[in-house]
GROMACS .gro file of N, CA and C in nm:
model
  435
    1MET      N    1   4.078  12.744   2.808
    1MET     CA    2   4.174  12.745   2.760
    1MET      C    3   4.172  12.842   2.659
    2SER      N    4   4.310  12.922   2.624
    2SER     CA    5   4.282  13.024   2.541
    2SER      C    6   4.313  12.990   2.392
    3HIS      N    7   4.239  13.082   2.323
    3HIS     CA    8   4.261  13.057   2.174
    3HIS      C    9   4.339  13.161   2.100
    4SER      N   10   4.452  13.129   2.052
    4SER     CA   11   4.541  13.244   1.953
    4SER      C   12   4.474  13.204   1.786
    5HIS      N   13   4.504  13.293   1.728
    5HIS     CA   14   4.461  13.283   1.616
    5HIS      C   15   4.592  13.208   1.520
    6ASN      N   16   4.700  13.179   1.592
    6ASN     CA   17   4.818  13.096   1.522
    6ASN      C   18   4.771  12.977   1.552
    7ASP      N   19   4.673  12.931   1.623
    7ASP     CA   20   4.610  12.803   1.613
    7ASP      C   21   4.513  12.763   1.504
    8ASP      N   22   4.467  12.855   1.453
    8ASP     CA   23   4.344  12.839   1.367
    8ASP      C   24   4.406  12.814   1.213
    9VAL      N   25   4.383  12.712   1.152
    9VAL     CA   26   4.429  12.660   1.038
    9VAL      C   27   4.427  12.761   0.930
   10LEU      N   28   4.234  12.789   0.922
   10LEU     CA   29   4.247  12.866   0.798
   10LEU      C   30   4.288  13.009   0.805
   11TRP      N   31   4.336  13.069   0.945
   11TRP     CA   32   4.359  13.211   0.954
   11TRP      C   33   4.501  13.190   0.917
   12VAL      N   34   4.584  13.073   0.943
   12VAL     CA   35   4.739  13.063   0.921
   12VAL      C   36   4.737  13.059   0.730
   13MET      N   37   4.622  12.986   0.704
   13MET     CA   38   4.610  12.953   0.543
   13MET      C   39   4.603  13.119   0.480
   14HIS      N   40   4.499  13.184   0.540
   14HIS     CA   41   4.492  13.312   0.505
   14HIS      C   42   4.622  13.410   0.503
   15MET      N   43   4.695  13.417   0.607
   15MET     CA   44   4.818  13.492   0.632
   15MET      C   45   4.919  13.460   0.525
   16ILE      N   46   4.919  13.320   0.501
   16ILE     CA   47   5.005  13.241   0.399
   16ILE      C   48   5.005  13.341   0.267
   17MET      N   49   4.855  13.319   0.240
   17MET     CA   50   4.819  13.369   0.092
   17MET      C   51   4.854  13.550   0.120
   18HIS      N   52   4.812  13.596   0.190
   18HIS     CA   53   4.820  13.727   0.222
   18HIS      C   54   4.985  13.771   0.177
   19ARG      N   55   5.079  13.698   0.255
   19ARG     CA   56   5.207  13.714   0.232
   19ARG      C   57   5.254  13.698   0.104
   20TYR      N   58   5.184  13.586   0.055
   20TYR     CA   59   5.246  13.540  -0.103
   20TYR      C   60   5.158  13.681  -0.186
   21ARG      N   61   5.075  13.686  -0.189
   21ARG     CA   62   5.009  13.811  -0.284
   21ARG      C   63   5.090  13.933  -0.266
   22ALA      N   64   5.128  13.961  -0.133
   22ALA     CA   65   5.197  14.090  -0.102
   22ALA      C   66   5.343  14.097  -0.171
   23LYS      N   67   5.398  13.977  -0.155
   23LYS     CA   68   5.515  13.940  -0.230
   23LYS      C   69   5.529  13.967  -0.360
   24GLN      N   70   5.421  13.872  -0.403
   24GLN     CA   71   5.385  13.908  -0.580
   24GLN      C   72   5.399  14.038  -0.616
   25PHE      N   73   5.274  14.111  -0.556
   25PHE     CA   74   5.268  14.248  -0.595
   25PHE      C   75   5.406  14.334  -0.563
   26GLU      N   76   5.456  14.302  -0.481
   26GLU     CA   77   5.585  14.378  -0.444
   26GLU      C   78   5.656  14.348  -0.596
   27LEU      N   79   5.680  14.236  -0.606
   27LEU     CA   80   5.776  14.167  -0.734
   27LEU      C   81   5.717  14.265  -0.859
   28LEU      N   82   5.562  14.242  -0.876
   28LEU     CA   83   5.561  14.314  -0.994
   28LEU      C   84   5.553  14.476  -1.026
   29ARG      N   85   5.576  14.541  -0.877
   29ARG     CA   86   5.569  14.694  -0.865
   29ARG      C   87   5.714  14.697  -0.909
   30ASP      N   88   5.808  14.626  -0.868
   30ASP     CA   89   5.972  14.648  -0.878
   30ASP      C   90   6.017  14.655  -1.007
   31GLY      N   91   5.919  14.551  -1.089
   31GLY     CA   92   5.939  14.528  -1.216
   31GLY      C   93   5.877  14.652  -1.294
   32ASN      N   94   5.831  14.726  -1.278
   32ASN     CA   95   5.759  14.861  -1.336
   32ASN      C   96   5.637  14.812  -1.404
   33TYR      N   97   5.583  14.714  -1.342
   33TYR     CA   98   5.447  14.672  -1.407
   33TYR      C   99   5.352  14.723  -1.301
   34ASP      N  100   5.247  14.856  -1.398
   34ASP     CA  101   5.121  14.890  -1.303
   34ASP      C  102   5.012  14.802  -1.339
   35ILE      N  103   5.016  14.692  -1.231
   35ILE     CA  104   4.922  14.613  -1.220
   35ILE      C  105   4.872  14.601  -1.043
   36THR      N  106   4.738  14.586  -1.047
   36THR     CA  107   4.697  14.574  -0.931
   36THR      C  108   4.673  14.410  -0.893
   37GLN      N  109   4.666  14.378  -0.773
   37GLN     CA  110   4.655  14.256  -0.745
   37GLN      C  111   4.516  14.210  -0.840
   38MET      N  112   4.398  14.259  -0.827
   38MET     CA  113   4.288  14.230  -0.892
   38MET      C  114   4.320  14.196  -1.032
   39GLU      N  115   4.410  14.301  -1.108
   39GLU     CA  116   4.423  14.270  -1.238
   39GLU      C  117   4.483  14.144  -1.272
   40ALA      N  118   4.585  14.143  -1.204
   40ALA     CA  119   4.663  14.027  -1.191
   40ALA      C  120   4.608  13.891  -1.175
   41LYS      N  121   4.494  13.897  -1.119
   41LYS     CA  122   4.416  13.768  -1.084
   41LYS      C  123   4.327  13.760  -1.216
   42VAL      N  124   4.295  13.833  -1.260
   42VAL     CA  125   4.214  13.848  -1.402
   42VAL      C  126   4.296  13.804  -1.499
   43MET      N  127   4.420  13.854  -1.518
   43MET     CA  128   4.533  13.793  -1.626
   43MET      C  129   4.551  13.647  -1.606
   44SER      N  130   4.568  13.624  -1.457
   44SER     CA  131   4.589  13.473  -1.452
   44SER      C  132   4.482  13.381  -1.505
   45TYR      N  133   4.354  13.407  -1.458
   45TYR     CA  134   4.230  13.344  -1.522
   45TYR      C  135   4.219  13.346  -1.662
   46VAL      N  136   4.228  13.453  -1.732
   46VAL     CA  137   4.216  13.461  -1.864
   46VAL      C  138   4.336  13.401  -1.938
   47GLY      N  139   4.474  13.388  -1.899
   47GLY     CA  140   4.576  13.305  -1.926
   47GLY      C  141   4.562  13.145  -1.961
   48ARG      N  142   4.502  13.138  -1.826
   48ARG     CA  143   4.481  12.986  -1.807
   48ARG      C  144   4.348  12.946  -1.909
   49HIS      N  145   4.253  13.032  -1.916
   49HIS     CA  146   4.140  13.031  -2.006
   49HIS      C  147   4.116  13.122  -2.121
   50PRO      N  148   4.212  13.107  -2.230
   50PRO     CA  149   4.180  13.182  -2.336
   50PRO      C  150   4.029  13.177  -2.407
   51ASP      N  151   4.019  13.323  -2.440
   51ASP     CA  152   3.865  13.316  -2.494
   51ASP      C  153   3.774  13.304  -2.391
   52ALA      N  154   3.805  13.311  -2.266
   52ALA     CA  155   3.687  13.297  -2.164
   52ALA      C  156   3.589  13.371  -2.186
   53PRO      N  157   3.446  13.359  -2.163
   53PRO     CA  158   3.343  13.439  -2.159
   53PRO      C  159   3.376  13.501  -2.015
   54GLN      N  160   3.315  13.636  -2.043
   54GLN     CA  161   3.304  13.732  -1.908
   54GLN      C  162   3.214  13.682  -1.809
   55GLY      N  163   3.158  13.617  -1.812
   55GLY     CA  164   3.044  13.542  -1.724
   55GLY      C  165   3.138  13.456  -1.629
   56ASP      N  166   3.195  13.363  -1.694
   56ASP     CA  167   3.274  13.264  -1.614
   56ASP      C  168   3.371  13.309  -1.527
   57LEU      N  169   3.453  13.409  -1.589
   57LEU     CA  170   3.540  13.505  -1.516
   57LEU      C  171   3.486  13.565  -1.373
   58GLN      N  172   3.354  13.634  -1.426
   58GLN     CA  173   3.284  13.704  -1.281
   58GLN      C  174   3.255  13.600  -1.175
   59ARG      N  175   3.207  13.478  -1.218
   59ARG     CA  176   3.193  13.345  -1.123
   59ARG      C  177   3.299  13.346  -1.054
   60PHE      N  178   3.417  13.298  -1.136
   60PHE     CA  179   3.552  13.276  -1.079
   60PHE      C  180   3.590  13.390  -0.992
   61MET      N  181   3.582  13.511  -0.988
   61MET     CA  182   3.646  13.635  -0.943
   61MET      C  183   3.560  13.657  -0.812
   62GLU      N  184   3.436  13.620  -0.817
   62GLU     CA  185   3.305  13.646  -0.720
   62GLU      C  186   3.290  13.799  -0.688
   63ARG      N  187   3.300  13.881  -0.805
   63ARG     CA  188   3.260  14.010  -0.819
   63ARG      C  189   3.187  14.058  -0.867
   64ASP      N  190   3.123  14.169  -0.838
   64ASP     CA  191   3.000  14.219  -0.925
   64ASP      C  192   3.034  14.252  -1.072
   65LYS      N  193   2.935  14.266  -1.147
   65LYS     CA  194   2.966  14.287  -1.283
   65LYS      C  195   3.016  14.427  -1.316
   66ALA      N  196   2.984  14.532  -1.237
   66ALA     CA  197   3.028  14.651  -1.254
   66ALA      C  198   3.191  14.668  -1.244
   67GLN      N  199   3.217  14.616  -1.129
   67GLN     CA  200   3.363  14.590  -1.073
   67GLN      C  201   3.436  14.552  -1.157
   68LEU      N  202   3.389  14.415  -1.213
   68LEU     CA  203   3.462  14.342  -1.300
   68LEU      C  204   3.475  14.430  -1.449
   69THR      N  205   3.363  14.460  -1.524
   69THR     CA  206   3.393  14.579  -1.628
   69THR      C  207   3.467  14.666  -1.599
   70ARG      N  208   3.491  14.725  -1.478
   70ARG     CA  209   3.600  14.798  -1.482
   70ARG      C  210   3.743  14.760  -1.491
   71LEU      N  211   3.758  14.657  -1.415
   71LEU     CA  212   3.889  14.563  -1.432
   71LEU      C  213   3.932  14.549  -1.574
   72ILE      N  214   3.821  14.512  -1.626
   72ILE     CA  215   3.864  14.456  -1.787
   72ILE      C  216   3.903  14.585  -1.875
   73LYS      N  217   3.828  14.692  -1.817
   73LYS     CA  218   3.851  14.798  -1.914
   73LYS      C  219   4.003  14.844  -1.882
   74GLY      N  220   4.024  14.855  -1.754
   74GLY     CA  221   4.138  14.930  -1.714
   74GLY      C  222   4.259  14.805  -1.801
   75LEU      N  223   4.247  14.683  -1.783
   75LEU     CA  224   4.325  14.602  -1.856
   75LEU      C  225   4.336  14.636  -2.022
   76ARG      N  226   4.231  14.655  -2.067
   76ARG     CA  227   4.229  14.688  -2.219
   76ARG      C  228   4.314  14.808  -2.228
   77ASP      N  229   4.276  14.916  -2.153
   77ASP     CA  230   4.305  15.043  -2.154
   77ASP      C  231   4.488  15.038  -2.156
   78LYS      N  232   4.544  14.956  -2.094
   78LYS     CA  233   4.702  14.890  -2.075
   78LYS      C  234   4.759  14.842  -2.200
   79GLY      N  235   4.678  14.776  -2.265
   79GLY     CA  236   4.714  14.682  -2.376
   79GLY      C  237   4.721  14.571  -2.344
   80LEU      N  238   4.687  14.499  -2.232
   80LEU     CA  239   4.702  14.370  -2.184
   80LEU      C  240   4.606  14.270  -2.204
   81LEU      N  241   4.463  14.318  -2.252
   81LEU     CA  242   4.356  14.221  -2.253
   81LEU      C  243   4.282  14.291  -2.396
   82THR      N  244   4.235  14.182  -2.465
   82THR     CA  245   4.107  14.219  -2.546
   82THR      C  246   3.989  14.168  -2.499
   83SER      N  247   3.880  14.182  -2.571
   83SER     CA  248   3.764  14.166  -2.566
   83SER      C  249   3.685  14.162  -2.683
   84CYS      N  250   3.609  14.078  -2.711
   84CYS     CA  251   3.521  14.068  -2.841
   84CYS      C  252   3.394  14.006  -2.804
   85MET      N  253   3.281  14.040  -2.900
   85MET     CA  254   3.147  13.983  -2.864
   85MET      C  255   3.170  13.824  -2.904
   86ASP      N  256   3.082  13.748  -2.810
   86ASP     CA  257   3.095  13.622  -2.845
   86ASP      C  258   2.967  13.616  -2.952
   87THR      N  259   3.037  13.524  -3.060
   87THR     CA  260   2.930  13.480  -3.153
   87THR      C  261   2.818  13.435  -3.169
   88LYS      N  262   2.824  13.354  -3.042
   88LYS     CA  263   2.720  13.261  -3.021
   88LYS      C  264   2.612  13.307  -2.917
   89ASP      N  265   2.660  13.415  -2.830
   89ASP     CA  266   2.596  13.520  -2.745
   89ASP      C  267   2.632  13.637  -2.754
   90ARG      N  268   2.568  13.726  -2.813
   90ARG     CA  269   2.573  13.855  -2.837
   90ARG      C  270   2.607  13.948  -2.723
   91ARG      N  271   2.531  13.886  -2.602
   91ARG     CA  272   2.532  13.928  -2.453
   91ARG      C  273   2.667  13.942  -2.399
   92SER      N  274   2.749  13.852  -2.467
   92SER     CA  275   2.859  13.801  -2.379
   92SER      C  276   2.935  13.847  -2.457
   93MET      N  277   3.090  13.880  -2.361
   93MET     CA  278   3.202  13.907  -2.425
   93MET      C  279   3.333  13.788  -2.411
   94ARG      N  280   3.415  13.773  -2.492
   94ARG     CA  281   3.489  13.695  -2.478
   94ARG      C  282   3.636  13.739  -2.444
   95LEU      N  283   3.709  13.683  -2.352
   95LEU     CA  284   3.827  13.744  -2.330
   95LEU      C  285   3.961  13.691  -2.362
   96THR      N  286   4.056  13.747  -2.404
   96THR     CA  287   4.184  13.719  -2.440
   96THR      C  288   4.302  13.810  -2.354
   97LEU      N  289   4.419  13.753  -2.348
   97LEU     CA  290   4.558  13.838  -2.329
   97LEU      C  291   4.618  13.874  -2.456
   98THR      N  292   4.667  13.977  -2.482
   98THR     CA  293   4.740  14.048  -2.594
   98THR      C  294   4.863  13.958  -2.555
   99GLU      N  295   4.974  14.001  -2.659
   99GLU     CA  296   5.097  13.954  -2.622
   99GLU      C  297   5.179  14.015  -2.531
  100ALA      N  298   5.146  14.148  -2.494
  100ALA     CA  299   5.222  14.234  -2.398
  100ALA      C  300   5.164  14.150  -2.256
  101GLY      N  301   5.034  14.111  -2.274
  101GLY     CA  302   4.941  14.054  -2.111
  101GLY      C  303   5.023  13.917  -2.114
  102LEU      N  304   5.045  13.853  -2.227
  102LEU     CA  305   5.114  13.681  -2.193
  102LEU      C  306   5.241  13.722  -2.171
  103GLU      N  307   5.309  13.816  -2.193
  103GLU     CA  308   5.447  13.829  -2.144
  103GLU      C  309   5.434  13.880  -1.981
  104ILE      N  310   5.362  13.954  -1.947
  104ILE     CA  311   5.359  14.002  -1.788
  104ILE      C  312   5.304  13.856  -1.726
  105ARG      N  313   5.208  13.795  -1.776
  105ARG     CA  314   5.190  13.664  -1.702
  105ARG      C  315   5.265  13.544  -1.701
  106LYS      N  316   5.349  13.550  -1.811
  106LYS     CA  317   5.454  13.453  -1.786
  106LYS      C  318   5.588  13.495  -1.701
  107ILE      N  319   5.579  13.626  -1.674
  107ILE     CA  320   5.678  13.657  -1.566
  107ILE      C  321   5.600  13.639  -1.421
  108MET      N  322   5.477  13.673  -1.413
  108MET     CA  323   5.407  13.630  -1.303
  108MET      C  324   5.393  13.494  -1.277
  109GLN      N  325   5.394  13.401  -1.343
  109GLN     CA  326   5.411  13.252  -1.350
  109GLN      C  327   5.554  13.217  -1.295
  110GLN      N  328   5.618  13.298  -1.351
  110GLN     CA  329   5.795  13.269  -1.288
  110GLN      C  330   5.801  13.297  -1.166
  111GLN      N  331   5.751  13.435  -1.101
  111GLN     CA  332   5.755  13.441  -0.981
  111GLN      C  333   5.682  13.378  -0.894
  112GLY      N  334   5.542  13.356  -0.939
  112GLY     CA  335   5.489  13.244  -0.883
  112GLY      C  336   5.563  13.127  -0.807
  113GLN      N  337   5.626  13.077  -0.918
  113GLN     CA  338   5.684  12.942  -0.901
  113GLN      C  339   5.803  12.942  -0.795
  114GLU      N  340   5.920  13.079  -0.802
  114GLU     CA  341   5.973  13.127  -0.695
  114GLU      C  342   5.911  13.138  -0.563
  115LEU      N  343   5.815  13.208  -0.575
  115LEU     CA  344   5.761  13.228  -0.436
  115LEU      C  345   5.702  13.063  -0.373
  116ASN      N  346   5.653  13.005  -0.451
  116ASN     CA  347   5.597  12.860  -0.404
  116ASN      C  348   5.767  12.778  -0.341
  117GLN      N  349   5.833  12.824  -0.411
  117GLN     CA  350   5.957  12.709  -0.371
  117GLN      C  351   6.015  12.789  -0.270
  118LEU      N  352   6.005  12.914  -0.221
  118LEU     CA  353   6.012  12.998  -0.103
  118LEU      C  354   5.963  12.929   0.002
  119GLY      N  355   5.841  12.916  -0.022
  119GLY     CA  356   5.735  12.878   0.096
  119GLY      C  357   5.756  12.726   0.152
  120ILE      N  358   5.782  12.638   0.058
  120ILE     CA  359   5.804  12.500   0.089
  120ILE      C  360   5.938  12.465   0.115
  121SER      N  361   6.048  12.573   0.105
  121SER     CA  362   6.186  12.529   0.099
  121SER      C  363   6.225  12.453   0.210
  122SER      N  364   6.165  12.458   0.340
  122SER     CA  365   6.198  12.406   0.450
  122SER      C  366   6.140  12.291   0.452
  123LEU      N  367   6.045  12.230   0.387
  123LEU     CA  368   5.996  12.101   0.380
  123LEU      C  369   6.058  11.986   0.328
  124SER      N  370   6.064  11.865   0.343
  124SER     CA  371   6.102  11.755   0.279
  124SER      C  372   6.007  11.742   0.179
  125GLU      N  373   6.039  11.646   0.062
  125GLU     CA  374   5.938  11.622  -0.032
  125GLU      C  375   5.799  11.519   0.031
  126GLU      N  376   5.848  11.443   0.133
  126GLU     CA  377   5.723  11.376   0.199
  126GLU      C  378   5.634  11.470   0.286
  127GLU      N  379   5.705  11.584   0.349
  127GLU     CA  380   5.583  11.684   0.407
  127GLU      C  381   5.529  11.762   0.291
  128HIS      N  382   5.604  11.775   0.170
  128HIS     CA  383   5.535  11.875   0.083
  128HIS      C  384   5.422  11.799   0.056
  129GLN      N  385   5.437  11.686   0.009
  129GLN     CA  386   5.308  11.595  -0.036
  129GLN      C  387   5.211  11.582   0.059
  130GLN      N  388   5.259  11.560   0.203
  130GLN     CA  389   5.140  11.539   0.283
  130GLN      C  390   5.055  11.687   0.320
  131LEU      N  391   5.142  11.798   0.311
  131LEU     CA  392   5.080  11.932   0.313
  131LEU      C  393   4.983  11.949   0.192
  132LEU      N  394   5.011  11.928   0.081
  132LEU     CA  395   4.904  11.920  -0.038
  132LEU      C  396   4.814  11.849  -0.026
  133SER      N  397   4.810  11.729   0.026
  133SER     CA  398   4.697  11.644   0.028
  133SER      C  399   4.619  11.678   0.126
  134LEU      N  400   4.660  11.757   0.246
  134LEU     CA  401   4.581  11.785   0.345
  134LEU      C  402   4.511  11.947   0.293
  135VAL      N  403   4.581  12.035   0.261
  135VAL     CA  404   4.523  12.121   0.197
  135VAL      C  405   4.408  12.123   0.088
  136HIS      N  406   4.419  12.023   0.016
  136HIS     CA  407   4.322  11.981  -0.069
  136HIS      C  408   4.183  11.909  -0.015
  137ARG      N  409   4.251  11.836   0.086
  137ARG     CA  410   4.085  11.776   0.182
  137ARG      C  411   4.032  11.891   0.226
  138VAL      N  412   4.117  11.999   0.285
  138VAL     CA  413   4.025  12.133   0.336
  138VAL      C  414   3.956  12.207   0.246
  139TYR      N  415   4.048  12.178   0.104
  139TYR     CA  416   3.958  12.276   0.011
  139TYR      C  417   3.820  12.217  -0.031
  140ASN      N  418   3.838  12.072  -0.029
  140ASN     CA  419   3.695  11.989  -0.106
  140ASN      C  420   3.609  12.002  -0.019
  141ASN      N  421   3.654  12.000   0.129
  141ASN     CA  422   3.539  12.044   0.231
  141ASN      C  423   3.449  12.122   0.204
  142PHE      N  424   3.503  12.273   0.157
  142PHE     CA  425   3.422  12.368   0.108
  142PHE      C  426   3.347  12.338   0.013
  143LYS      N  427   3.401  12.292  -0.105
  143LYS     CA  428   3.346  12.249  -0.228
  143LYS      C  429   3.229  12.176  -0.205
  144GLN      N  430   3.183  12.083  -0.093
  144GLN     CA  431   3.085  11.998  -0.088
  144GLN      C  432   2.971  12.070  -0.031
  145GLU      N  433   2.979  12.176  -0.001
  145GLU     CA  434   2.864  12.263   0.050
  145GLU      C  435   2.755  12.299  -0.059
   0.00000   0.00000   0.00000
């Protein structure tokens, strides 16, 4: 029996996310926002977790401290992110989006919703719910490790 990547569920999920991120990056670039995909990921996390400790972001991003420090510096230099010392742990920095960062994140969220709608546009509501349930189960299989 021959095996095709097209039969591999995780490969297909990976390709969906690759196309999603490529389209999102294209929309950001076309909107004249000078933001990389990694910067967008940082902004998305910090937007969902205002005043987040840098260590939490590092665990979420699964990147080394030096790479994350460069990403944060780039976003600060662009005026999209602020960082301040944690009053309880002076070794830690707290991260918050600026007004400009919040505005771009809002645009990213709108684009994400539009791309989500595009992705499920051919599914019935029942198929959408079934797919969501199955994907959550696959995700949870990896959380149990």
